[in-house]
Amino acid sequence: MADAMLGTFRTMAKDCQDKGSNGEAFDNMMAALNRMEQLATELNDVSDLSGALMNENLYMEFSNNYTKVLSAAYKSDYDPNAPYDEKADQALMKQSLNAYRDAIRQIKDSKEETKKLMGDRSSDLDVLYKEQRMVDAIQAVIDLGESGISYAEWCKRLITQGLDKAMEGSVLSRENVEWDVKFAEAMAVSPAHIEAAKRKLQKFDELASQSPIKMPETFKYQLACDKIDWELEPEQLKWYWVKDKWDKLFNRLEEWIMSYTSMAPYIFPWNQHSNPQASVKESQACAPGLFRAWENMCKDYFGMNAEEMFKHPSFDWEIRYGFHMHSKVFTEFLLNEIMPICNPNAKPSDELVKKAEEMHKNHMVYRPDNNIPYHRMKKAFDERFGEGWYVQRHGLPGEGAKSNAEPWN
Amino acid sequence: MTDYLKEYQEYYRVRMQRYENDPEYTDSYQSEKAIYEAIAGVNEMEGFRERLGNLNELNAVAYTRDKQRMYLRHFESMQETVRAQTPKRIMDKAPSYEKVMDLIEMINNEEAKGMLEITADSVSPFDNWILLEYIELYSKADVPEQYKSTYKKYIDDYTKDQRERLAHSEGEIGKFVPGWKFKKDLPTEFRHRRKFPVNDAAFEARLKQFIQINNL
């Protein structure tokens, strides 16, 4: 636990030690780290430790002093009181270029450290984190500084040639933003989740088009993404809440009719209970009351009765994207024939019970195309990470329930 | 031979022009303009150093104010009143700073304080209605008499769990914000209310149920 929480601080401290840093800020930084280490040995719970570190302001104490140590480390031979000549100019240039060279080293080191943590999945990072774009952008800045021009000329050209923004913008990658759209489409959580990803890509292009170097300003892009998430959050939540509730309604309908079949005590969920027969009776007696109580909650929450809940676009969506596992024939049976009679004190007719039994025996309850999300994800991930990646990571799709039912259209 | 002064004058002119007419960076533009005017009016580098004074430090203050203003407008546009407090405080305090390192330290400290304010703004465990829903469900479901005692037990168990959840939230959040207690009016504030996508009457009933169960 302490390694995960303090690892970064230890690395930062070691980096300063390796560079021979010293002085008051360095001592304060090390004192903060030592106190963190002490707390980590005393507290075993993650949140206890995290709370103690916050309360003693140790993160800030460390970070503020680390900034001062770094700042001191880049102080150069430049003497602000001496006449400004070639020597002074070169000293300033050297100081800046060293900082950029250090940045390249840190980017590469950080990637290697992350790859070590990822173990046999480290190759994914080569796809997700293309540091070469950043390294190239910084190297262009260094190359310009080494071209024999003065410090002031170098600073000016960083702006006029857009090298400063290119360096900043290299953190953002359109390729990754595009992948977010493909990922959202493959996950298919809801239309608003896909909409969020698409709007972010659109915003990326809009901000890039306003920039002379065709890169969005990172800060403005981050604020825009935050706003997009904020705007779509209520819609995403409502979608999830409605889906959760019709799912509960659907389960009660299934529970009720299947509890009357002869196989009920031997199938899920009753076969998991200590007294399946008693549980079957409870389902027969109580499922309609619970169904209607859930329905009343839906009316209170969304102003929709059970029938309307199943007409919400989220129901069709779950069918279309392969998340709803039941077959068309069984779903229609529940919604058209069982739902209208699922009321407290009611009992389904023998004919309906027989129909449910037949569907179960003939493997008509579940849909035959039960791996749609798997194949959708496989296609998207293989396109991104290479053919065969998805099977290698997630294995072959499960067989699913046997089904003789017709697929959904 | 390199004319350092001329090159610096050009450099500062470019810096100033970068923010010209940009409504987001008005403070930075004024600050860059002051630096440019300082260097444009001298004949040698040494004169520039004297006229520069602490303008570079003030430039950092100006840039900070611009950036924090963008944060502030952003959070205000979303009625995120708690998140808006940090940039507002930083903007207010920034002008009194003359050293960049002190300014950075102040920002770091304010951001840490802001994190704690966001933690304190929690409505946990009211943000998860599952137990409250089951308590209502087992209270209201029309079921045969013989099952009512079982349902009563479910209700008692969920009520106990709900109270334990509140105690747990107070304990966990209290580690970061000592003495933290659930504020019963907080969920009705816009930034929280919008995360409960249900009708007003249902929301109010749920909150009332939570308050009653927890004797708040």
PDB file of C-alpha atoms in Angstrom, chain A residues 14-241:
ATOM      1  CA  LYS A  14      15.738  10.056  -5.228  1.00  0.00           C
ATOM      2  CA  ASP A  15      16.000  12.097  -8.407  1.00  0.00           C
ATOM      3  CA  CYS A  16      16.907  15.164  -6.341  1.00  0.00           C
ATOM      4  CA  GLN A  17      19.420  13.167  -4.276  1.00  0.00           C
ATOM      5  CA  ASP A  18      21.037  11.798  -7.443  1.00  0.00           C
ATOM      6  CA  LYS A  19      21.424  15.345  -8.732  1.00  0.00           C
ATOM      7  CA  GLY A  20      23.151  16.316  -5.487  1.00  0.00           C
ATOM      8  CA  SER A  21      20.432  18.724  -4.374  1.00  0.00           C
ATOM      9  CA  ASN A  22      20.762  20.255  -0.926  1.00  0.00           C
ATOM     10  CA  GLY A  23      19.686  23.266   1.076  1.00  0.00           C
ATOM     11  CA  GLU A  24      16.695  24.207   3.203  1.00  0.00           C
ATOM     12  CA  ALA A  25      14.011  23.301   0.639  1.00  0.00           C
ATOM     13  CA  PHE A  26      15.612  19.899   0.080  1.00  0.00           C
ATOM     14  CA  ASP A  27      15.775  19.264   3.843  1.00  0.00           C
ATOM     15  CA  ASN A  28      12.104  20.245   4.237  1.00  0.00           C
ATOM     16  CA  MET A  29      11.131  18.010   1.338  1.00  0.00           C
ATOM     17  CA  MET A  30      12.969  15.034   2.853  1.00  0.00           C
ATOM     18  CA  ALA A  31      11.452  15.741   6.276  1.00  0.00           C
ATOM     19  CA  ALA A  32       7.963  15.616   4.730  1.00  0.00           C
ATOM     20  CA  LEU A  33       8.791  12.329   3.006  1.00  0.00           C
ATOM     21  CA  ASN A  34      10.194  10.840   6.213  1.00  0.00           C
ATOM     22  CA  ARG A  35       7.004  11.769   8.046  1.00  0.00           C
ATOM     23  CA  MET A  36       4.951  10.148   5.262  1.00  0.00           C
ATOM     24  CA  GLU A  37       7.044   6.972   5.591  1.00  0.00           C
ATOM     25  CA  GLN A  38       6.566   7.006   9.354  1.00  0.00           C
ATOM     26  CA  LEU A  39       2.777   7.313   8.994  1.00  0.00           C
ATOM     27  CA  ALA A  40       2.781   4.524   6.409  1.00  0.00           C
ATOM     28  CA  THR A  41       4.360   2.143   8.913  1.00  0.00           C
ATOM     29  CA  GLU A  42       1.864   3.164  11.611  1.00  0.00           C
ATOM     30  CA  LEU A  43      -1.348   3.095   9.536  1.00  0.00           C
ATOM     31  CA  ASN A  44      -2.432   0.030   7.595  1.00  0.00           C
ATOM     32  CA  ASP A  45      -5.626   1.360   6.064  1.00  0.00           C
ATOM     33  CA  VAL A  46      -5.349   3.298   2.771  1.00  0.00           C
ATOM     34  CA  SER A  47      -7.904   5.920   3.715  1.00  0.00           C
ATOM     35  CA  ASP A  48      -6.448   6.320   7.225  1.00  0.00           C
ATOM     36  CA  LEU A  49      -3.045   7.005   5.704  1.00  0.00           C
ATOM     37  CA  SER A  50      -4.436   9.238   2.993  1.00  0.00           C
ATOM     38  CA  GLY A  51      -6.409  11.240   5.569  1.00  0.00           C
ATOM     39  CA  ALA A  52      -3.383  11.633   7.830  1.00  0.00           C
ATOM     40  CA  LEU A  53      -1.211  12.815   4.923  1.00  0.00           C
ATOM     41  CA  MET A  54      -3.839  15.401   4.001  1.00  0.00           C
ATOM     42  CA  ASN A  55      -4.414  16.563   7.565  1.00  0.00           C
ATOM     43  CA  GLU A  56      -0.729  17.088   8.187  1.00  0.00           C
ATOM     44  CA  ASN A  57      -0.498  18.816   4.796  1.00  0.00           C
ATOM     45  CA  LEU A  58       2.400  16.552   3.853  1.00  0.00           C
ATOM     46  CA  TYR A  59       1.598  16.326   0.136  1.00  0.00           C
ATOM     47  CA  MET A  60       1.751  20.104  -0.103  1.00  0.00           C
ATOM     48  CA  GLU A  61       4.791  20.397   2.109  1.00  0.00           C
ATOM     49  CA  PHE A  62       6.632  17.951  -0.120  1.00  0.00           C
ATOM     50  CA  SER A  63       5.407  19.454  -3.412  1.00  0.00           C
ATOM     51  CA  ASN A  64       6.104  23.069  -2.512  1.00  0.00           C
ATOM     52  CA  ASN A  65       9.628  22.274  -1.441  1.00  0.00           C
ATOM     53  CA  TYR A  66      10.192  19.997  -4.424  1.00  0.00           C
ATOM     54  CA  THR A  67       9.315  22.911  -6.707  1.00  0.00           C
ATOM     55  CA  LYS A  68      11.895  25.057  -4.930  1.00  0.00           C
ATOM     56  CA  VAL A  69      14.529  22.315  -5.180  1.00  0.00           C
ATOM     57  CA  LEU A  70      13.890  21.925  -8.900  1.00  0.00           C
ATOM     58  CA  SER A  71      14.008  25.650  -9.424  1.00  0.00           C
ATOM     59  CA  ALA A  72      17.346  25.852  -7.628  1.00  0.00           C
ATOM     60  CA  ALA A  73      18.682  22.911  -9.642  1.00  0.00           C
ATOM     61  CA  TYR A  74      18.250  24.852 -12.866  1.00  0.00           C
ATOM     62  CA  LYS A  75      20.037  27.945 -11.650  1.00  0.00           C
ATOM     63  CA  SER A  76      22.959  28.334 -14.008  1.00  0.00           C
ATOM     64  CA  ASP A  77      26.158  30.239 -14.426  1.00  0.00           C
ATOM     65  CA  TYR A  78      24.056  33.209 -15.491  1.00  0.00           C
ATOM     66  CA  ASP A  79      24.808  36.245 -13.329  1.00  0.00           C
ATOM     67  CA  PRO A  80      22.012  38.830 -13.518  1.00  0.00           C
ATOM     68  CA  ASN A  81      24.358  41.522 -12.220  1.00  0.00           C
ATOM     69  CA  ALA A  82      27.070  41.065 -14.843  1.00  0.00           C
ATOM     70  CA  PRO A  83      26.945  42.837 -18.241  1.00  0.00           C
ATOM     71  CA  TYR A  84      24.790  40.985 -20.771  1.00  0.00           C
ATOM     72  CA  ASP A  85      27.276  39.521 -23.225  1.00  0.00           C
ATOM     73  CA  GLU A  86      27.759  36.316 -25.185  1.00  0.00           C
ATOM     74  CA  LYS A  87      28.769  34.457 -22.040  1.00  0.00           C
ATOM     75  CA  ALA A  88      25.596  35.496 -20.217  1.00  0.00           C
ATOM     76  CA  ASP A  89      23.483  34.671 -23.264  1.00  0.00           C
ATOM     77  CA  GLN A  90      24.981  31.184 -23.558  1.00  0.00           C
ATOM     78  CA  ALA A  91      24.550  30.562 -19.827  1.00  0.00           C
ATOM     79  CA  LEU A  92      20.825  31.258 -20.118  1.00  0.00           C
ATOM     80  CA  MET A  93      20.556  29.047 -23.180  1.00  0.00           C
ATOM     81  CA  LYS A  94      22.415  26.207 -21.471  1.00  0.00           C
ATOM     82  CA  GLN A  95      20.143  26.432 -18.439  1.00  0.00           C
ATOM     83  CA  SER A  96      17.002  26.190 -20.550  1.00  0.00           C
ATOM     84  CA  LEU A  97      18.241  23.444 -22.851  1.00  0.00           C
ATOM     85  CA  ASN A  98      19.301  21.334 -19.875  1.00  0.00           C
ATOM     86  CA  ALA A  99      15.784  21.569 -18.495  1.00  0.00           C
ATOM     87  CA  TYR A 100      14.373  20.341 -21.825  1.00  0.00           C
ATOM     88  CA  ARG A 101      16.913  17.518 -22.053  1.00  0.00           C
ATOM     89  CA  ASP A 102      15.873  16.519 -18.552  1.00  0.00           C
ATOM     90  CA  ALA A 103      12.242  16.554 -19.630  1.00  0.00           C
ATOM     91  CA  ILE A 104      12.970  14.070 -22.441  1.00  0.00           C
ATOM     92  CA  ARG A 105      14.778  11.807 -20.012  1.00  0.00           C
ATOM     93  CA  GLN A 106      11.890  11.964 -17.558  1.00  0.00           C
ATOM     94  CA  ILE A 107       9.311  11.169 -20.251  1.00  0.00           C
ATOM     95  CA  LYS A 108      11.266   8.092 -21.335  1.00  0.00           C
ATOM     96  CA  ASP A 109      12.002   6.964 -17.755  1.00  0.00           C
ATOM     97  CA  SER A 110       8.397   7.409 -16.760  1.00  0.00           C
ATOM     98  CA  LYS A 111       7.195   5.265 -19.670  1.00  0.00           C
ATOM     99  CA  GLU A 112       9.703   2.532 -18.860  1.00  0.00           C
ATOM    100  CA  GLU A 113       8.610   2.534 -15.204  1.00  0.00           C
ATOM    101  CA  THR A 114       4.951   2.294 -16.191  1.00  0.00           C
ATOM    102  CA  LYS A 115       5.739  -0.577 -18.563  1.00  0.00           C
ATOM    103  CA  LYS A 116       7.456  -2.432 -15.738  1.00  0.00           C
ATOM    104  CA  LEU A 117       4.304  -2.063 -13.615  1.00  0.00           C
ATOM    105  CA  MET A 118       2.138  -3.314 -16.492  1.00  0.00           C
ATOM    106  CA  GLY A 119       4.134  -6.557 -16.794  1.00  0.00           C
ATOM    107  CA  ASP A 120       3.043  -8.703 -19.734  1.00  0.00           C
ATOM    108  CA  ARG A 121       0.613  -5.997 -20.852  1.00  0.00           C
ATOM    109  CA  SER A 122       3.339  -3.420 -21.309  1.00  0.00           C
ATOM    110  CA  SER A 123       3.056  -3.504 -25.101  1.00  0.00           C
ATOM    111  CA  ASP A 124      -0.365  -1.778 -24.789  1.00  0.00           C
ATOM    112  CA  LEU A 125       1.418   1.337 -23.621  1.00  0.00           C
ATOM    113  CA  ASP A 126       3.223   1.605 -26.953  1.00  0.00           C
ATOM    114  CA  VAL A 127      -0.188   2.055 -28.571  1.00  0.00           C
ATOM    115  CA  LEU A 128      -1.752   4.269 -25.910  1.00  0.00           C
ATOM    116  CA  TYR A 129       1.222   6.456 -25.038  1.00  0.00           C
ATOM    117  CA  LYS A 130       3.293   7.564 -27.983  1.00  0.00           C
ATOM    118  CA  GLU A 131       5.986   9.538 -26.262  1.00  0.00           C
ATOM    119  CA  GLN A 132       7.932  10.009 -29.484  1.00  0.00           C
ATOM    120  CA  ARG A 133       5.575  12.835 -30.501  1.00  0.00           C
ATOM    121  CA  MET A 134       6.416  14.659 -27.291  1.00  0.00           C
ATOM    122  CA  VAL A 135      10.110  13.839 -27.517  1.00  0.00           C
ATOM    123  CA  ASP A 136      10.250  15.042 -31.137  1.00  0.00           C
ATOM    124  CA  ALA A 137       8.476  18.305 -30.211  1.00  0.00           C
ATOM    125  CA  ILE A 138      10.936  18.955 -27.382  1.00  0.00           C
ATOM    126  CA  GLN A 139      13.910  17.872 -29.497  1.00  0.00           C
ATOM    127  CA  ALA A 140      12.927  20.454 -32.126  1.00  0.00           C
ATOM    128  CA  VAL A 141      13.133  23.091 -29.382  1.00  0.00           C
ATOM    129  CA  ILE A 142      16.574  21.849 -28.321  1.00  0.00           C
ATOM    130  CA  ASP A 143      17.822  21.666 -31.913  1.00  0.00           C
ATOM    131  CA  LEU A 144      16.790  25.256 -32.500  1.00  0.00           C
ATOM    132  CA  GLY A 145      18.630  26.307 -29.338  1.00  0.00           C
ATOM    133  CA  GLU A 146      21.764  24.546 -30.517  1.00  0.00           C
ATOM    134  CA  SER A 147      21.661  26.185 -33.955  1.00  0.00           C
ATOM    135  CA  GLY A 148      23.865  29.084 -32.919  1.00  0.00           C
ATOM    136  CA  ILE A 149      21.200  31.729 -32.421  1.00  0.00           C
ATOM    137  CA  SER A 150      20.962  33.923 -29.325  1.00  0.00           C
ATOM    138  CA  TYR A 151      18.773  33.169 -26.337  1.00  0.00           C
ATOM    139  CA  ALA A 152      16.330  35.979 -27.136  1.00  0.00           C
ATOM    140  CA  GLU A 153      16.078  34.915 -30.783  1.00  0.00           C
ATOM    141  CA  TRP A 154      15.450  31.342 -29.655  1.00  0.00           C
ATOM    142  CA  CYS A 155      12.685  32.434 -27.272  1.00  0.00           C
ATOM    143  CA  LYS A 156      11.093  34.496 -30.024  1.00  0.00           C
ATOM    144  CA  ARG A 157      11.164  31.682 -32.562  1.00  0.00           C
ATOM    145  CA  LEU A 158       9.590  29.254 -30.115  1.00  0.00           C
ATOM    146  CA  ILE A 159       6.560  31.534 -30.286  1.00  0.00           C
ATOM    147  CA  THR A 160       6.615  32.575 -33.924  1.00  0.00           C
ATOM    148  CA  GLN A 161       7.241  29.036 -35.191  1.00  0.00           C
ATOM    149  CA  GLY A 162       4.677  27.638 -32.751  1.00  0.00           C
ATOM    150  CA  LEU A 163       7.238  25.305 -31.170  1.00  0.00           C
ATOM    151  CA  ASP A 164       6.065  26.150 -27.637  1.00  0.00           C
ATOM    152  CA  LYS A 165       2.478  25.273 -28.494  1.00  0.00           C
ATOM    153  CA  ALA A 166       3.543  22.202 -30.468  1.00  0.00           C
ATOM    154  CA  MET A 167       5.361  21.004 -27.365  1.00  0.00           C
ATOM    155  CA  GLU A 168       2.329  21.665 -25.183  1.00  0.00           C
ATOM    156  CA  GLY A 169      -0.084  20.246 -27.748  1.00  0.00           C
ATOM    157  CA  SER A 170       1.940  17.070 -28.242  1.00  0.00           C
ATOM    158  CA  VAL A 171       0.455  15.872 -24.966  1.00  0.00           C
ATOM    159  CA  LEU A 172      -2.870  15.721 -26.769  1.00  0.00           C
ATOM    160  CA  SER A 173      -3.284  13.249 -29.544  1.00  0.00           C
ATOM    161  CA  ARG A 174      -6.152  13.280 -32.006  1.00  0.00           C
ATOM    162  CA  GLU A 175      -5.582   9.575 -32.466  1.00  0.00           C
ATOM    163  CA  ASN A 176      -6.432   8.991 -28.785  1.00  0.00           C
ATOM    164  CA  VAL A 177      -9.490  11.243 -28.942  1.00  0.00           C
ATOM    165  CA  GLU A 178     -10.672   9.334 -32.033  1.00  0.00           C
ATOM    166  CA  TRP A 179     -10.118   6.085 -30.166  1.00  0.00           C
ATOM    167  CA  ASP A 180     -12.322   7.385 -27.347  1.00  0.00           C
ATOM    168  CA  VAL A 181     -15.163   7.631 -29.879  1.00  0.00           C
ATOM    169  CA  LYS A 182     -14.560   4.111 -31.177  1.00  0.00           C
ATOM    170  CA  PHE A 183     -14.288   2.820 -27.621  1.00  0.00           C
ATOM    171  CA  ALA A 184     -17.563   4.516 -26.624  1.00  0.00           C
ATOM    172  CA  GLU A 185     -19.267   3.026 -29.697  1.00  0.00           C
ATOM    173  CA  ALA A 186     -17.923  -0.433 -28.868  1.00  0.00           C
ATOM    174  CA  MET A 187     -18.953  -0.163 -25.213  1.00  0.00           C
ATOM    175  CA  ALA A 188     -22.355   1.239 -26.268  1.00  0.00           C
ATOM    176  CA  VAL A 189     -23.246   2.234 -22.715  1.00  0.00           C
ATOM    177  CA  SER A 190     -25.770   4.815 -23.902  1.00  0.00           C
ATOM    178  CA  PRO A 191     -26.247   7.327 -26.736  1.00  0.00           C
ATOM    179  CA  ALA A 192     -25.134  10.135 -24.411  1.00  0.00           C
ATOM    180  CA  HIS A 193     -21.830   8.364 -23.684  1.00  0.00           C
ATOM    181  CA  ILE A 194     -21.128   8.147 -27.420  1.00  0.00           C
ATOM    182  CA  GLU A 195     -22.320  11.723 -27.846  1.00  0.00           C
ATOM    183  CA  ALA A 196     -19.822  12.898 -25.200  1.00  0.00           C
ATOM    184  CA  ALA A 197     -16.916  11.244 -27.001  1.00  0.00           C
ATOM    185  CA  LYS A 198     -18.010  12.638 -30.369  1.00  0.00           C
ATOM    186  CA  ARG A 199     -18.439  16.153 -29.008  1.00  0.00           C
ATOM    187  CA  LYS A 200     -14.929  16.037 -27.537  1.00  0.00           C
ATOM    188  CA  LEU A 201     -13.497  15.057 -30.919  1.00  0.00           C
ATOM    189  CA  GLN A 202     -15.480  17.853 -32.533  1.00  0.00           C
ATOM    190  CA  LYS A 203     -14.161  20.311 -29.925  1.00  0.00           C
ATOM    191  CA  PHE A 204     -10.625  19.054 -30.515  1.00  0.00           C
ATOM    192  CA  ASP A 205     -10.932  19.808 -34.238  1.00  0.00           C
ATOM    193  CA  GLU A 206     -12.624  23.152 -33.599  1.00  0.00           C
ATOM    194  CA  LEU A 207      -9.853  24.330 -31.258  1.00  0.00           C
ATOM    195  CA  ALA A 208      -7.171  22.913 -33.559  1.00  0.00           C
ATOM    196  CA  SER A 209      -8.597  24.834 -36.501  1.00  0.00           C
ATOM    197  CA  GLN A 210      -8.231  28.065 -34.498  1.00  0.00           C
ATOM    198  CA  SER A 211      -4.568  27.380 -33.828  1.00  0.00           C
ATOM    199  CA  PRO A 212      -1.766  28.330 -36.222  1.00  0.00           C
ATOM    200  CA  ILE A 213      -0.070  25.002 -35.546  1.00  0.00           C
ATOM    201  CA  LYS A 214      -3.335  23.014 -35.771  1.00  0.00           C
ATOM    202  CA  MET A 215      -3.155  21.854 -32.159  1.00  0.00           C
ATOM    203  CA  PRO A 216      -5.774  22.724 -29.530  1.00  0.00           C
ATOM    204  CA  GLU A 217      -4.657  24.684 -26.502  1.00  0.00           C
ATOM    205  CA  THR A 218      -4.535  21.948 -23.845  1.00  0.00           C
ATOM    206  CA  PHE A 219      -6.050  24.057 -21.080  1.00  0.00           C
ATOM    207  CA  LYS A 220      -9.026  25.190 -23.148  1.00  0.00           C
ATOM    208  CA  TYR A 221      -9.563  21.671 -24.460  1.00  0.00           C
ATOM    209  CA  GLN A 222      -9.611  20.249 -20.932  1.00  0.00           C
ATOM    210  CA  LEU A 223     -12.175  22.810 -19.790  1.00  0.00           C
ATOM    211  CA  ALA A 224     -14.305  22.072 -22.852  1.00  0.00           C
ATOM    212  CA  CYS A 225     -14.212  18.320 -22.145  1.00  0.00           C
ATOM    213  CA  ASP A 226     -15.170  18.924 -18.527  1.00  0.00           C
ATOM    214  CA  LYS A 227     -18.141  20.980 -19.683  1.00  0.00           C
ATOM    215  CA  ILE A 228     -19.252  18.333 -22.162  1.00  0.00           C
ATOM    216  CA  ASP A 229     -19.163  15.677 -19.438  1.00  0.00           C
ATOM    217  CA  TRP A 230     -21.114  17.982 -17.148  1.00  0.00           C
ATOM    218  CA  GLU A 231     -23.747  18.712 -19.781  1.00  0.00           C
ATOM    219  CA  LEU A 232     -24.349  15.078 -20.617  1.00  0.00           C
ATOM    220  CA  GLU A 233     -24.099  13.633 -17.118  1.00  0.00           C
ATOM    221  CA  PRO A 234     -27.830  13.989 -16.206  1.00  0.00           C
ATOM    222  CA  GLU A 235     -28.857  12.320 -19.477  1.00  0.00           C
ATOM    223  CA  GLN A 236     -26.407   9.466 -18.896  1.00  0.00           C
ATOM    224  CA  LEU A 237     -27.631   9.027 -15.335  1.00  0.00           C
ATOM    225  CA  LYS A 238     -31.287   9.043 -16.314  1.00  0.00           C
ATOM    226  CA  TRP A 239     -30.605   6.432 -18.972  1.00  0.00           C
ATOM    227  CA  TYR A 240     -28.923   4.220 -16.391  1.00  0.00           C
ATOM    228  CA  TRP A 241     -31.640   4.726 -13.763  1.00  0.00           C
TER     229      TRP A 241
END
